[in-house]
Amino acid sequence: MTIQHQHIIELSNRYQIVFSDNGFILYQLDLTDEGVWKRSKVQLCRNFEAVVETLEHCELNNEDVNSLRDCASTLQAILGEIKEIKALSVSQ
């Protein structure tokens, strides 16, 4: 597998999106007691839409999302991160 590009995003959790020949790999990163970020969960996604859907699922199931306003704020945060990724992809 050749890694072509990777991007770290910060929402309620930290995620790493890796763009490769085989599609997209989404890692959830957790901070260890030693202060090091480690990959804790992994999801292979066939396309970018699946990455977005997985992020939505993970973030909307967060215990801090309790109302429609929380849902809207969470979706806006995801959209902001996705726009940043797209802008970076176009500029490279």
mmCIF file of C-alpha atoms in Angstrom:
data_model
loop_
_atom_site.group_PDB
_atom_site.id
_atom_site.type_symbol
_atom_site.label_atom_id
_atom_site.label_comp_id
_atom_site.label_asym_id
_atom_site.label_seq_id
_atom_site.Cartn_x
_atom_site.Cartn_y
_atom_site.Cartn_z
ATOM 1 C CA MET A 1 0.000 0.000 0.000
ATOM 2 C CA THR A 2 1.379 3.375 -0.978
ATOM 3 C CA ILE A 3 0.366 6.279 1.239
ATOM 4 C CA GLN A 4 -0.296 9.296 -0.935
ATOM 5 C CA HIS A 5 -1.461 11.837 1.634
ATOM 6 C CA GLN A 6 -2.564 12.042 5.241
ATOM 7 C CA HIS A 7 -4.417 14.607 7.279
ATOM 8 C CA ILE A 8 -5.081 15.034 11.019
ATOM 9 C CA ILE A 9 -8.406 16.531 12.074
ATOM 10 C CA GLU A 10 -9.627 17.639 15.489
ATOM 11 C CA LEU A 11 -13.253 17.238 16.452
ATOM 12 C CA SER A 12 -14.351 15.845 19.822
ATOM 13 C CA ASN A 13 -11.719 13.204 19.071
ATOM 14 C CA ARG A 14 -8.558 13.377 16.994
ATOM 15 C CA TYR A 15 -8.586 11.483 13.701
ATOM 16 C CA GLN A 16 -6.030 10.696 11.022
ATOM 17 C CA ILE A 17 -7.237 10.222 7.461
ATOM 18 C CA VAL A 18 -4.791 8.389 5.220
ATOM 19 C CA PHE A 19 -5.286 8.511 1.460
ATOM 20 C CA SER A 20 -3.810 5.414 -0.228
ATOM 21 C CA ASP A 21 -4.034 3.305 -3.390
ATOM 22 C CA ASN A 22 -6.650 1.126 -1.696
ATOM 23 C CA GLY A 23 -8.983 3.915 -0.604
ATOM 24 C CA PHE A 24 -9.132 5.821 2.638
ATOM 25 C CA ILE A 25 -8.141 4.703 6.106
ATOM 26 C CA LEU A 26 -9.640 6.528 9.071
ATOM 27 C CA TYR A 27 -7.854 6.150 12.397
ATOM 28 C CA GLN A 28 -9.112 7.447 15.725
ATOM 29 C CA LEU A 29 -6.165 8.673 17.766
ATOM 30 C CA ASP A 30 -5.980 8.565 21.557
ATOM 31 C CA LEU A 31 -3.499 10.381 23.766
ATOM 32 C CA THR A 32 -1.553 7.973 25.976
ATOM 33 C CA ASP A 33 -0.403 8.681 29.528
ATOM 34 C CA GLU A 34 3.057 9.280 28.058
ATOM 35 C CA GLY A 35 1.711 12.137 25.922
ATOM 36 C CA VAL A 36 1.956 10.209 22.642
ATOM 37 C CA TRP A 37 -0.884 9.929 20.125
ATOM 38 C CA LYS A 38 -1.643 6.261 19.307
ATOM 39 C CA ARG A 39 -4.015 4.796 16.749
ATOM 40 C CA SER A 40 -6.861 3.141 18.638
ATOM 41 C CA LYS A 41 -9.570 2.420 16.069
ATOM 42 C CA VAL A 42 -9.358 1.909 12.332
ATOM 43 C CA GLN A 43 -11.936 1.959 9.542
ATOM 44 C CA LEU A 44 -11.196 1.255 5.878
ATOM 45 C CA CYS A 45 -13.414 3.375 3.620
ATOM 46 C CA ARG A 46 -13.824 2.810 -0.121
ATOM 47 C CA ASN A 47 -14.512 6.463 -0.907
ATOM 48 C CA PHE A 48 -14.442 9.879 0.688
ATOM 49 C CA GLU A 49 -18.197 9.857 1.310
ATOM 50 C CA ALA A 50 -17.716 6.793 3.526
ATOM 51 C CA VAL A 51 -15.063 8.704 5.498
ATOM 52 C CA VAL A 52 -17.540 11.538 6.094
ATOM 53 C CA GLU A 53 -20.300 9.092 7.078
ATOM 54 C CA THR A 54 -17.970 7.356 9.541
ATOM 55 C CA LEU A 55 -16.942 10.685 11.078
ATOM 56 C CA GLU A 56 -20.598 11.675 11.397
ATOM 57 C CA HIS A 57 -21.428 8.359 13.064
ATOM 58 C CA CYS A 58 -18.536 8.595 15.536
ATOM 59 C CA GLU A 59 -19.086 12.239 16.392
ATOM 60 C CA LEU A 60 -22.886 12.180 16.626
ATOM 61 C CA ASN A 61 -22.734 9.182 18.982
ATOM 62 C CA ASN A 62 -20.542 11.171 21.358
ATOM 63 C CA GLU A 63 -22.066 11.573 24.816
ATOM 64 C CA ASP A 64 -21.765 15.380 24.523
ATOM 65 C CA VAL A 65 -24.235 15.487 21.609
ATOM 66 C CA ASN A 66 -27.603 15.776 23.316
ATOM 67 C CA SER A 67 -29.739 18.120 21.242
ATOM 68 C CA LEU A 68 -30.447 19.084 17.665
ATOM 69 C CA ARG A 69 -28.302 22.174 18.217
ATOM 70 C CA ASP A 70 -25.415 19.913 19.284
ATOM 71 C CA CYS A 71 -25.972 17.803 16.149
ATOM 72 C CA ALA A 72 -25.934 20.888 13.940
ATOM 73 C CA SER A 73 -22.747 22.187 15.590
ATOM 74 C CA THR A 74 -21.073 18.798 15.215
ATOM 75 C CA LEU A 75 -22.024 18.542 11.539
ATOM 76 C CA GLN A 76 -20.758 22.107 10.947
ATOM 77 C CA ALA A 77 -17.426 21.181 12.553
ATOM 78 C CA ILE A 78 -17.127 18.100 10.324
ATOM 79 C CA LEU A 79 -18.009 20.197 7.258
ATOM 80 C CA GLY A 80 -15.324 22.731 8.197
ATOM 81 C CA GLU A 81 -12.692 20.005 8.459
ATOM 82 C CA ILE A 82 -13.775 18.457 5.146
ATOM 83 C CA LYS A 83 -13.569 21.843 3.397
ATOM 84 C CA GLU A 84 -10.046 22.275 4.756
ATOM 85 C CA ILE A 85 -9.025 18.840 3.478
ATOM 86 C CA LYS A 86 -10.467 19.613 0.034
ATOM 87 C CA ALA A 87 -8.672 22.979 -0.079
ATOM 88 C CA LEU A 88 -5.372 21.332 0.840
ATOM 89 C CA SER A 89 -5.903 18.596 -1.757
ATOM 90 C CA VAL A 90 -6.536 21.130 -4.517
ATOM 91 C CA SER A 91 -3.453 23.182 -3.625
ATOM 92 C CA GLN A 92 -1.115 20.162 -3.775
#
